[in-house]
Coordinates of N, CA and C in Angstrom, one line a residue:
Chain S
G1 N 0.8 -1.2 0.0 CA 0.0 0.0 0.0 C 0.8 1.2 0.0
E2 N 0.2 2.4 -0.1 CA 0.9 3.6 -0.1 C 0.8 4.3 1.2
D3 N 1.9 4.5 1.9 CA 1.9 5.2 3.2 C 3.3 5.8 3.4
V4 N 3.3 7.0 3.9 CA 4.5 7.7 4.2 C 4.4 8.2 5.6
E5 N 5.4 7.9 6.4 CA 5.4 8.3 7.8 C 6.5 9.2 8.2
Q6 N 6.2 10.2 9.0 CA 7.3 11.1 9.5 C 7.0 11.4 11.0
S7 N 8.1 11.7 11.7 CA 7.9 12.2 13.1 C 7.3 13.6 13.0
L8 N 6.5 14.0 14.0 CA 5.7 15.2 13.9 C 6.5 16.5 14.3
F9 N 7.4 16.4 15.2 CA 8.1 17.6 15.7 C 9.6 17.3 15.8
L10 N 10.4 18.4 15.6 CA 11.8 18.4 15.9 C 12.2 19.8 16.3
S11 N 13.0 19.9 17.4 CA 13.5 21.2 17.9 C 15.0 21.2 17.9
V12 N 15.6 22.2 17.4 CA 17.1 22.3 17.4 C 17.5 23.7 17.7
R13 N 18.8 23.8 18.0 CA 19.4 25.1 18.3 C 20.0 25.7 17.0
E14 N 19.9 27.0 16.8 CA 20.5 27.6 15.7 C 22.0 27.2 15.5
G15 N 22.4 26.9 14.3 CA 23.8 26.5 14.1 C 24.0 25.0 14.1
D16 N 23.1 24.3 14.8 CA 23.1 22.8 14.8 C 22.7 22.2 13.5
S17 N 22.9 20.9 13.3 CA 22.3 20.2 12.1 C 20.9 19.7 12.5
S18 N 20.0 19.6 11.6 CA 18.7 19.0 11.8 C 18.6 17.8 10.9
V19 N 18.0 16.7 11.4 CA 17.8 15.5 10.6 C 16.3 15.2 10.7
I20 N 15.7 15.2 9.6 CA 14.2 14.8 9.5 C 14.1 13.5 8.8
N21 N 13.4 12.6 9.4 CA 13.3 11.2 8.9 C 11.9 10.9 8.3
C22 N 11.9 10.0 7.4 CA 10.7 9.6 6.7 C 10.8 8.1 6.3
T23 N 9.7 7.4 6.5 CA 9.7 6.0 5.9 C 8.5 5.9 5.0
Y24 N 8.7 5.1 4.0 CA 7.6 4.9 3.0 C 7.4 3.4 2.8
T25 N 6.3 3.0 2.3 CA 6.0 1.5 2.2 C 6.0 1.0 0.7
D26 N 5.8 1.9 -0.3 CA 5.6 1.4 -1.6 C 7.0 1.2 -2.3
S27 N 7.2 0.0 -2.6 CA 8.5 -0.4 -3.2 C 8.6 0.1 -4.7
S28 N 7.5 0.5 -5.3 CA 7.6 1.0 -6.6 C 7.8 2.5 -6.7
S29 N 8.1 3.1 -5.6 CA 8.4 4.6 -5.6 C 9.6 4.8 -6.5
T30 N 9.5 5.8 -7.3 CA 10.6 6.1 -8.2 C 11.3 7.4 -7.8
Y31 N 10.6 8.4 -7.4 CA 11.3 9.6 -6.9 C 10.7 10.0 -5.5
L32 N 11.6 10.5 -4.7 CA 11.2 10.9 -3.4 C 11.6 12.4 -3.2
Y33 N 10.7 13.2 -2.6 CA 10.8 14.6 -2.6 C 10.8 15.1 -1.1
W34 N 11.4 16.3 -1.0 CA 11.3 17.0 0.3 C 10.7 18.4 0.0
Y35 N 9.6 18.7 0.6 CA 9.0 20.0 0.5 C 9.0 20.8 1.8
K36 N 9.0 22.1 1.7 CA 8.9 23.0 2.9 C 7.7 23.8 2.8
Q37 N 7.0 23.9 4.0 CA 5.8 24.8 4.0 C 5.9 25.8 5.1
E38 N 5.9 27.1 4.8 CA 5.9 28.1 5.8 C 4.5 28.5 6.1
P39 N 4.2 29.1 7.3 CA 2.8 29.5 7.6 C 2.1 30.3 6.6
G40 N 0.9 29.9 6.2 CA 0.1 30.6 5.3 C 0.6 30.5 3.8
A41 N 1.5 29.6 3.6 CA 2.0 29.5 2.2 C 1.8 28.1 1.6
G42 N 2.0 28.0 0.3 CA 2.0 26.7 -0.3 C 3.3 25.9 0.0
L43 N 3.5 24.9 -0.8 CA 4.7 24.0 -0.6 C 5.8 24.4 -1.6
Q44 N 7.0 24.4 -1.0 CA 8.2 24.8 -1.8 C 9.0 23.5 -1.9
L45 N 9.4 23.1 -3.2 CA 10.2 22.0 -3.4 C 11.6 22.3 -3.0
L46 N 12.2 21.5 -2.1 CA 13.6 21.7 -1.6 C 14.6 20.9 -2.4
T47 N 14.3 19.6 -2.5 CA 15.2 18.7 -3.3 C 14.4 17.4 -3.5
Y48 N 15.0 16.6 -4.3 CA 14.4 15.3 -4.6 C 15.6 14.3 -4.9
I49 N 15.2 13.0 -4.8 CA 16.2 12.0 -5.1 C 15.6 10.8 -5.8
F50 N 16.3 10.3 -6.8 CA 15.8 9.2 -7.6 C 16.0 7.9 -6.7
S51 N 15.1 7.0 -6.9 CA 15.1 5.8 -6.0 C 16.4 4.9 -6.1
N52 N 17.1 5.1 -7.2 CA 18.3 4.2 -7.3 C 19.6 4.9 -6.8
M53 N 19.4 6.1 -6.2 CA 20.5 6.8 -5.6 C 20.5 6.6 -4.1
D54 N 21.7 6.8 -3.5 CA 21.9 6.6 -2.0 C 21.9 8.0 -1.3
M55 N 22.5 9.0 -2.0 CA 22.7 10.2 -1.4 C 22.6 11.4 -2.5
K56 N 22.2 12.5 -2.0 CA 22.2 13.7 -2.9 C 22.5 14.9 -2.0
Q57 N 23.5 15.7 -2.4 CA 23.8 16.9 -1.6 C 23.5 18.2 -2.4
D58 N 22.9 19.1 -1.8 CA 22.5 20.4 -2.4 C 22.7 21.5 -1.4
Q59 N 23.9 22.1 -1.5 CA 24.3 23.2 -0.5 C 24.1 22.7 0.9
R60 N 23.2 23.3 1.7 CA 23.1 22.9 3.1 C 22.3 21.6 3.3
L61 N 21.7 21.1 2.2 CA 20.8 20.0 2.3 C 21.5 18.7 1.9
T62 N 21.3 17.6 2.6 CA 21.8 16.3 2.3 C 20.6 15.3 2.4
V63 N 20.4 14.6 1.3 CA 19.3 13.6 1.4 C 20.0 12.2 1.4
L64 N 19.6 11.4 2.3 CA 20.1 10.0 2.3 C 18.9 9.1 2.1
L65 N 19.1 8.0 1.3 CA 18.1 7.1 1.0 C 18.6 5.7 1.2
N66 N 17.9 4.9 2.1 CA 18.1 3.5 2.3 C 17.0 2.8 1.7
K67 N 17.1 2.3 0.5 CA 16.0 1.7 -0.2 C 15.6 0.4 0.4
K68 N 16.6 -0.3 0.9 CA 16.3 -1.6 1.6 C 15.3 -1.4 2.7
D69 N 15.6 -0.4 3.5 CA 14.7 -0.2 4.7 C 13.6 0.8 4.4
K70 N 13.6 1.3 3.2 CA 12.6 2.3 2.7 C 12.6 3.5 3.7
H71 N 13.8 4.0 3.9 CA 14.0 5.1 4.9 C 14.7 6.3 4.1
L72 N 14.1 7.4 4.3 CA 14.6 8.7 3.7 C 14.9 9.7 4.8
S73 N 16.0 10.4 4.7 CA 16.3 11.5 5.6 C 16.7 12.7 4.9
L74 N 16.4 13.9 5.6 CA 16.9 15.2 5.1 C 17.7 15.8 6.2
R75 N 19.0 16.1 5.9 CA 19.8 16.8 6.9 C 20.0 18.2 6.4
I76 N 19.8 19.1 7.4 CA 20.0 20.6 7.1 C 21.2 21.0 8.0
A77 N 22.2 21.4 7.3 CA 23.4 21.8 8.0 C 23.3 23.3 8.5
D78 N 23.9 23.6 9.6 CA 23.9 25.0 10.1 C 22.5 25.6 10.0
T79 N 21.6 24.9 10.8 CA 20.2 25.3 10.7 C 20.0 26.7 11.2
Q80 N 19.2 27.5 10.5 CA 18.9 28.9 10.9 C 17.4 29.1 11.3
T81 N 17.2 30.2 12.0 CA 15.8 30.4 12.4 C 14.8 30.5 11.2
G82 N 15.3 30.9 10.1 CA 14.5 31.0 8.9 C 14.2 29.6 8.3
D83 N 14.8 28.5 8.9 CA 14.5 27.2 8.4 C 13.3 26.6 9.2
S84 N 12.8 27.4 10.2 CA 11.6 26.9 10.9 C 10.4 26.9 10.0
A85 N 9.8 25.7 9.9 CA 8.7 25.4 8.9 C 8.3 24.0 9.1
I86 N 7.3 23.6 8.3 CA 6.9 22.2 8.3 C 7.5 21.6 7.0
Y87 N 8.2 20.4 7.2 CA 8.8 19.7 6.1 C 8.1 18.4 5.8
F88 N 7.8 18.2 4.5 CA 7.1 17.1 4.1 C 7.9 16.2 3.2
C89 N 7.9 14.9 3.4 CA 8.5 14.1 2.4 C 7.3 13.5 1.5
A90 N 7.6 13.2 0.3 CA 6.6 12.7 -0.6 C 7.2 11.7 -1.6
E91 N 6.4 10.8 -2.0 CA 6.9 9.8 -2.9 C 6.0 9.9 -4.2
S92 N 6.7 9.6 -5.3 CA 6.0 9.5 -6.6 C 6.0 8.1 -7.0
I93 N 4.8 7.5 -7.3 CA 4.7 6.1 -7.7 C 4.8 6.0 -9.2
D94 N 5.6 5.0 -9.7 CA 5.9 5.0 -11.1 C 4.8 5.0 -12.1
N95 N 3.7 4.4 -11.7 CA 2.6 4.3 -12.7 C 1.4 5.3 -12.3
Q96 N 1.7 6.3 -11.5 CA 0.6 7.1 -11.0 C 0.7 8.6 -11.5
G97 N 1.5 8.8 -12.5 CA 1.5 10.1 -13.1 C 1.8 11.2 -12.1
G98 N 0.9 12.2 -12.0 CA 1.1 13.4 -11.2 C 0.7 13.2 -9.7
K99 N 0.6 12.0 -9.3 CA 0.1 11.8 -7.9 C 1.3 11.7 -6.9
L100 N 1.4 12.6 -5.9 CA 2.4 12.5 -4.9 C 1.7 12.0 -3.6
I101 N 2.4 11.1 -2.9 CA 1.9 10.7 -1.6 C 2.7 11.4 -0.5
F102 N 2.1 12.1 0.4 CA 2.8 12.9 1.3 C 2.8 12.3 2.7
G103 N 3.9 12.5 3.5 CA 3.9 12.2 4.9 C 3.1 13.3 5.6
Q104 N 3.0 13.1 7.0 CA 2.2 14.1 7.8 C 2.9 15.4 8.0
G105 N 4.1 15.4 7.7 CA 4.9 16.7 7.9 C 5.6 16.7 9.3
T106 N 6.8 17.2 9.3 CA 7.6 17.4 10.5 C 7.7 18.9 10.8
E107 N 7.3 19.3 11.9 CA 7.4 20.7 12.3 C 8.8 21.0 12.9
L108 N 9.6 21.7 12.2 CA 10.9 22.0 12.7 C 10.9 23.4 13.4
S109 N 11.4 23.4 14.6 CA 11.5 24.6 15.4 C 13.0 24.9 15.7
V110 N 13.4 26.1 15.3 CA 14.8 26.4 15.5 C 14.9 27.5 16.5
K111 N 15.6 27.2 17.6 CA 15.7 28.2 18.7 C 17.0 28.9 18.6
P112 N 17.0 30.2 18.9 CA 18.2 31.0 18.8 C 19.2 30.7 19.9
Chain H
K1 N 9.1 34.3 -14.7 CA 8.0 33.5 -15.0 C 7.0 33.5 -13.8
A2 N 5.8 33.8 -14.0 CA 4.8 33.9 -12.9 C 4.6 32.5 -12.4
G3 N 4.3 32.4 -11.0 CA 4.1 31.1 -10.4 C 2.7 30.6 -10.6
V4 N 2.3 29.6 -9.8 CA 1.0 29.1 -9.9 C 0.1 30.0 -9.1
T5 N -1.0 30.4 -9.7 CA -1.9 31.3 -9.0 C -3.3 30.5 -8.7
Q6 N -3.8 30.8 -7.6 CA -5.1 30.2 -7.2 C -6.1 31.3 -6.7
T7 N -7.3 31.2 -7.2 CA -8.3 32.1 -6.8 C -9.6 31.4 -6.4
P8 N -10.3 31.9 -5.4 CA -9.9 33.0 -4.5 C -8.9 32.4 -3.5
R9 N -8.4 33.3 -2.7 CA -7.5 32.8 -1.6 C -8.2 32.3 -0.4
Y10 N -9.4 33.0 -0.1 CA -10.2 32.6 1.0 C -11.6 32.6 0.6
L11 N -12.4 31.6 1.2 CA -13.7 31.4 0.8 C -14.5 30.9 2.0
I12 N -15.7 31.5 2.3 CA -16.5 31.0 3.3 C -17.9 30.6 2.7
K13 N -18.3 29.4 3.0 CA -19.5 28.8 2.4 C -20.3 28.2 3.6
T14 N -21.6 27.9 3.3 CA -22.4 27.1 4.3 C -22.7 25.7 3.8
R15 N -23.0 24.9 4.7 CA -23.3 23.5 4.3 C -24.3 23.4 3.2
G16 N -24.1 22.5 2.3 CA -25.1 22.3 1.2 C -24.8 23.1 0.0
Q17 N -24.0 24.2 0.1 CA -23.7 25.0 -1.0 C -22.6 24.2 -1.9
Q18 N -22.3 24.8 -3.0 CA -21.3 24.3 -3.8 C -20.2 25.4 -4.1
V19 N -19.0 25.0 -4.4 CA -18.0 26.0 -4.6 C -17.1 25.6 -5.8
T20 N -16.5 26.6 -6.4 CA -15.6 26.3 -7.5 C -14.3 27.1 -7.3
L21 N -13.2 26.4 -7.3 CA -11.9 27.0 -7.1 C -11.1 26.9 -8.4
S22 N -10.3 27.9 -8.6 CA -9.6 28.1 -9.9 C -8.1 28.0 -9.7
C23 N -7.4 27.5 -10.7 CA -5.9 27.4 -10.6 C -5.3 27.7 -12.0
S24 N -4.4 28.6 -12.0 CA -3.7 28.9 -13.3 C -2.3 28.4 -13.1
P25 N -1.9 27.4 -14.0 CA -0.5 26.9 -13.8 C 0.6 27.8 -14.4
I26 N 1.8 27.4 -14.1 CA 2.9 28.1 -14.7 C 2.8 28.0 -16.2
S27 N 3.1 29.1 -16.9 CA 3.0 29.1 -18.4 C 3.8 27.9 -19.0
G28 N 3.2 27.1 -19.8 CA 3.9 26.0 -20.5 C 3.6 24.7 -19.8
H29 N 3.2 24.7 -18.5 CA 2.9 23.5 -17.8 C 1.5 22.9 -18.2
R30 N 1.5 21.6 -18.5 CA 0.2 21.0 -18.9 C -0.4 20.1 -17.9
S31 N 0.3 19.8 -16.8 CA -0.2 19.0 -15.8 C -0.6 19.8 -14.6
V32 N -1.8 19.6 -14.1 CA -2.3 20.3 -12.9 C -2.8 19.2 -11.9
S33 N -2.3 19.3 -10.7 CA -2.8 18.4 -9.6 C -3.4 19.2 -8.5
W34 N -4.4 18.6 -7.8 CA -5.1 19.2 -6.7 C -4.9 18.3 -5.5
Y35 N -4.7 19.0 -4.3 CA -4.6 18.4 -3.0 C -5.4 19.1 -2.0
Q36 N -5.9 18.3 -1.1 CA -6.6 18.8 0.1 C -5.7 18.7 1.3
Q37 N -5.6 19.8 2.1 CA -4.7 19.7 3.3 C -5.6 20.1 4.5
T38 N -5.7 19.2 5.4 CA -6.4 19.4 6.7 C -5.5 19.0 7.8
P39 N -5.7 19.5 9.0 CA -4.9 19.1 10.2 C -4.9 17.6 10.5
G40 N -6.1 17.1 10.3 CA -6.3 15.7 10.7 C -5.8 14.7 9.7
Q41 N -6.0 14.9 8.4 CA -5.7 14.0 7.3 C -4.4 14.4 6.6
G42 N -3.9 15.6 6.8 CA -2.7 16.0 6.1 C -3.0 16.3 4.7
L43 N -2.0 16.1 3.8 CA -2.1 16.4 2.4 C -2.6 15.1 1.6
Q44 N -3.7 15.3 1.0 CA -4.3 14.2 0.3 C -4.5 14.5 -1.2
F45 N -4.1 13.6 -2.1 CA -4.3 13.9 -3.5 C -5.7 13.7 -3.9
L46 N -6.2 14.7 -4.7 CA -7.6 14.7 -5.2 C -7.6 14.2 -6.6
F47 N -7.0 14.9 -7.5 CA -6.9 14.4 -8.9 C -5.8 15.2 -9.7
E48 N -5.5 14.7 -10.9 CA -4.6 15.3 -11.7 C -5.1 15.4 -13.1
Y49 N -4.9 16.5 -13.8 CA -5.3 16.7 -15.2 C -4.1 17.0 -16.0
F50 N -4.1 16.4 -17.2 CA -3.1 16.6 -18.2 C -3.7 16.7 -19.5
S51 N -3.5 17.8 -20.2 CA -4.1 18.0 -21.6 C -5.6 17.8 -21.5
E52 N -6.2 18.4 -20.6 CA -7.7 18.4 -20.5 C -8.3 17.1 -20.1
T53 N -7.5 16.1 -19.7 CA -8.0 14.8 -19.4 C -7.6 14.4 -17.9
Q54 N -8.5 13.9 -17.2 CA -8.1 13.4 -15.8 C -7.3 12.2 -16.0
R55 N -6.0 12.3 -15.4 CA -5.1 11.2 -15.6 C -5.0 10.3 -14.4
N56 N -5.4 10.9 -13.2 CA -5.3 10.1 -12.0 C -6.3 10.7 -11.0
K57 N -6.8 9.9 -10.1 CA -7.8 10.3 -9.2 C -7.5 9.7 -7.8
G58 N -7.7 10.5 -6.8 CA -7.6 10.0 -5.4 C -8.9 9.4 -4.9
N59 N -8.9 9.1 -3.6 CA -10.1 8.5 -3.0 C -11.0 9.5 -2.3
F60 N -11.6 10.3 -3.1 CA -12.6 11.3 -2.6 C -13.9 11.0 -3.3
P61 N -15.0 11.4 -2.6 CA -16.4 11.1 -3.1 C -16.6 11.9 -4.4
G62 N -17.7 11.5 -5.1 CA -18.0 12.1 -6.4 C -18.4 13.6 -6.3
R63 N -18.6 14.1 -5.0 CA -18.9 15.5 -4.9 C -17.7 16.4 -5.3
F64 N -16.6 15.8 -5.3 CA -15.4 16.5 -5.7 C -15.1 16.2 -7.2
S65 N -15.1 17.2 -8.0 CA -14.8 17.1 -9.4 C -13.9 18.2 -9.9
G66 N -13.4 18.0 -11.1 CA -12.5 19.0 -11.7 C -12.6 19.0 -13.2
R67 N -11.9 19.9 -13.7 CA -11.8 20.0 -15.2 C -10.6 20.8 -15.5
Q68 N -10.1 20.7 -16.8 CA -9.0 21.5 -17.2 C -9.4 22.0 -18.6
F69 N -9.0 23.2 -18.8 CA -9.3 23.9 -20.1 C -8.1 23.8 -21.1
S70 N -8.4 24.2 -22.3 CA -7.3 24.1 -23.3 C -6.1 25.0 -23.0
N71 N -6.2 26.0 -22.2 CA -5.1 26.8 -21.8 C -4.4 26.3 -20.6
S72 N -4.8 25.1 -20.1 CA -4.2 24.4 -19.0 C -4.8 24.9 -17.6
R73 N -5.5 25.9 -17.6 CA -6.1 26.4 -16.4 C -7.1 25.3 -15.9
S74 N -7.2 25.2 -14.6 CA -8.0 24.1 -14.0 C -9.0 24.6 -13.0
E75 N -10.1 24.0 -12.9 CA -11.0 24.3 -11.8 C -11.4 23.0 -11.1
M76 N -11.6 23.2 -9.8 CA -12.2 22.0 -9.1 C -13.5 22.5 -8.4
N77 N -14.4 21.6 -8.3 CA -15.8 21.9 -7.8 C -16.1 21.0 -6.7
V78 N -16.7 21.5 -5.7 CA -17.2 20.6 -4.6 C -18.7 21.0 -4.4
S79 N -19.5 20.0 -4.6 CA -20.9 20.2 -4.4 C -21.4 19.7 -3.0
T80 N -22.6 20.2 -2.6 CA -23.2 19.8 -1.4 C -22.1 19.8 -0.2
L81 N -21.6 20.9 0.0 CA -20.5 21.1 1.0 C -20.9 20.5 2.4
E82 N -19.9 19.9 3.0 CA -20.0 19.4 4.4 C -18.9 20.1 5.2
L83 N -19.2 20.1 6.5 CA -18.2 20.8 7.4 C -16.8 20.2 7.3
G84 N -16.7 18.9 7.0 CA -15.4 18.3 6.9 C -14.7 18.7 5.6
D85 N -15.3 19.5 4.7 CA -14.6 19.9 3.5 C -13.8 21.2 3.8
S86 N -13.9 21.7 5.0 CA -13.1 22.9 5.4 C -11.6 22.4 5.3
A87 N -10.8 23.2 4.5 CA -9.5 22.7 4.3 C -8.7 23.8 3.5
L88 N -7.4 23.6 3.3 CA -6.6 24.4 2.4 C -6.5 23.5 1.1
Y89 N -7.0 24.0 0.0 CA -6.9 23.3 -1.3 C -5.7 23.9 -2.1
L90 N -4.8 23.0 -2.3 CA -3.6 23.3 -3.0 C -3.6 22.8 -4.5
C91 N -3.1 23.6 -5.3 CA -3.0 23.2 -6.7 C -1.5 23.2 -7.1
A92 N -1.1 22.3 -7.9 CA 0.3 22.2 -8.3 C 0.4 22.0 -9.8
S93 N 1.4 22.6 -10.4 CA 1.5 22.4 -11.9 C 2.9 21.8 -12.1
S94 N 3.0 21.1 -13.2 CA 4.2 20.4 -13.6 C 4.4 20.4 -15.1
S95 N 5.6 20.5 -15.5 CA 5.9 20.4 -17.0 C 6.1 19.0 -17.4
T96 N 6.1 18.1 -16.5 CA 6.3 16.6 -16.8 C 5.2 16.1 -17.7
T97 N 5.6 15.5 -18.8 CA 4.6 15.0 -19.8 C 4.3 13.6 -19.5
G98 N 5.2 12.8 -18.9 CA 4.9 11.4 -18.7 C 5.1 11.0 -17.3
L99 N 5.6 9.8 -17.0 CA 5.8 9.3 -15.7 C 7.2 9.7 -15.3
G100 N 7.6 9.3 -14.1 CA 8.9 9.5 -13.6 C 9.0 10.8 -12.8
H101 N 10.1 11.5 -12.9 CA 10.3 12.7 -12.1 C 9.2 13.7 -12.3
N102 N 8.6 14.1 -11.3 CA 7.4 14.9 -11.3 C 7.5 16.1 -10.4
E103 N 8.3 17.1 -10.9 CA 8.6 18.3 -10.1 C 7.3 19.2 -10.1
Q104 N 6.6 19.2 -9.0 CA 5.4 20.0 -8.9 C 5.6 21.3 -8.2
F105 N 5.1 22.4 -8.8 CA 5.2 23.7 -8.2 C 3.8 24.1 -7.7
F106 N 3.8 24.4 -6.4 CA 2.5 24.6 -5.7 C 2.1 26.1 -5.7
G107 N 0.8 26.3 -5.8 CA 0.3 27.6 -5.5 C 0.1 27.9 -4.0
P108 N -0.4 29.1 -3.6 CA -0.5 29.4 -2.2 C -1.7 28.8 -1.6
G109 N -2.6 28.2 -2.4 CA -3.8 27.6 -1.8 C -5.0 28.4 -1.7
T110 N -6.2 27.8 -1.6 CA -7.4 28.5 -1.3 C -7.9 27.9 0.0
R111 N -8.1 28.8 1.0 CA -8.6 28.4 2.3 C -10.1 28.4 2.3
L112 N -10.7 27.2 2.3 CA -12.2 27.1 2.3 C -12.7 26.8 3.7
T113 N -13.6 27.6 4.2 CA -14.3 27.4 5.5 C -15.7 27.1 5.2
V114 N -16.2 26.0 5.7 CA -17.7 25.6 5.6 C -18.3 25.8 7.0
L115 N -19.3 26.6 7.0 CA -20.0 26.8 8.3 C -21.4 26.1 8.3

């Protein structure tokens, strides 16, 4: 079945690294995405990873994918107060066109 | 390039009424997807349109419907509104023509409140 799970809250100090975790169940996932949502706004795509990759780095963001365990993580280096938001992971299923399956979202709180 | 726009941004309706929400995709994008976001259920896929055809559909009742016009603009309609339809409705557009990588760009959403 299609299910994506995330922990709901994460609190870190400014300057620390944040790690947000996600697990998914569908083995036919092709691409996995990380989105950011700030209050009152839509979703902003941060990064994505193809399912046959293990890691992708994009400036302060590092995505790790363990396909065997169906586990995805997003690491934000040098976390800033402006990174406070809700982060969603999402999977795209190969035969499902424009359908994304989202996790519940992780609320990241960055304390100065 | 202008982003995805949604109108109206806020809407208040009463139970039993119907509502139409509009989405204008990024110029050149032919795929438009709709999602419902609520605190309890999170983000749930409603449907996707590509070149005026519904390509995929989520698990919502038939009261939820949509369409896409030749200019790729899309509308979704909810009939016989229920209190539980109160949500943020998000539209996303994509230039992807087929399967695989599906980079979706989201609009700011329409906040629907049903009283």
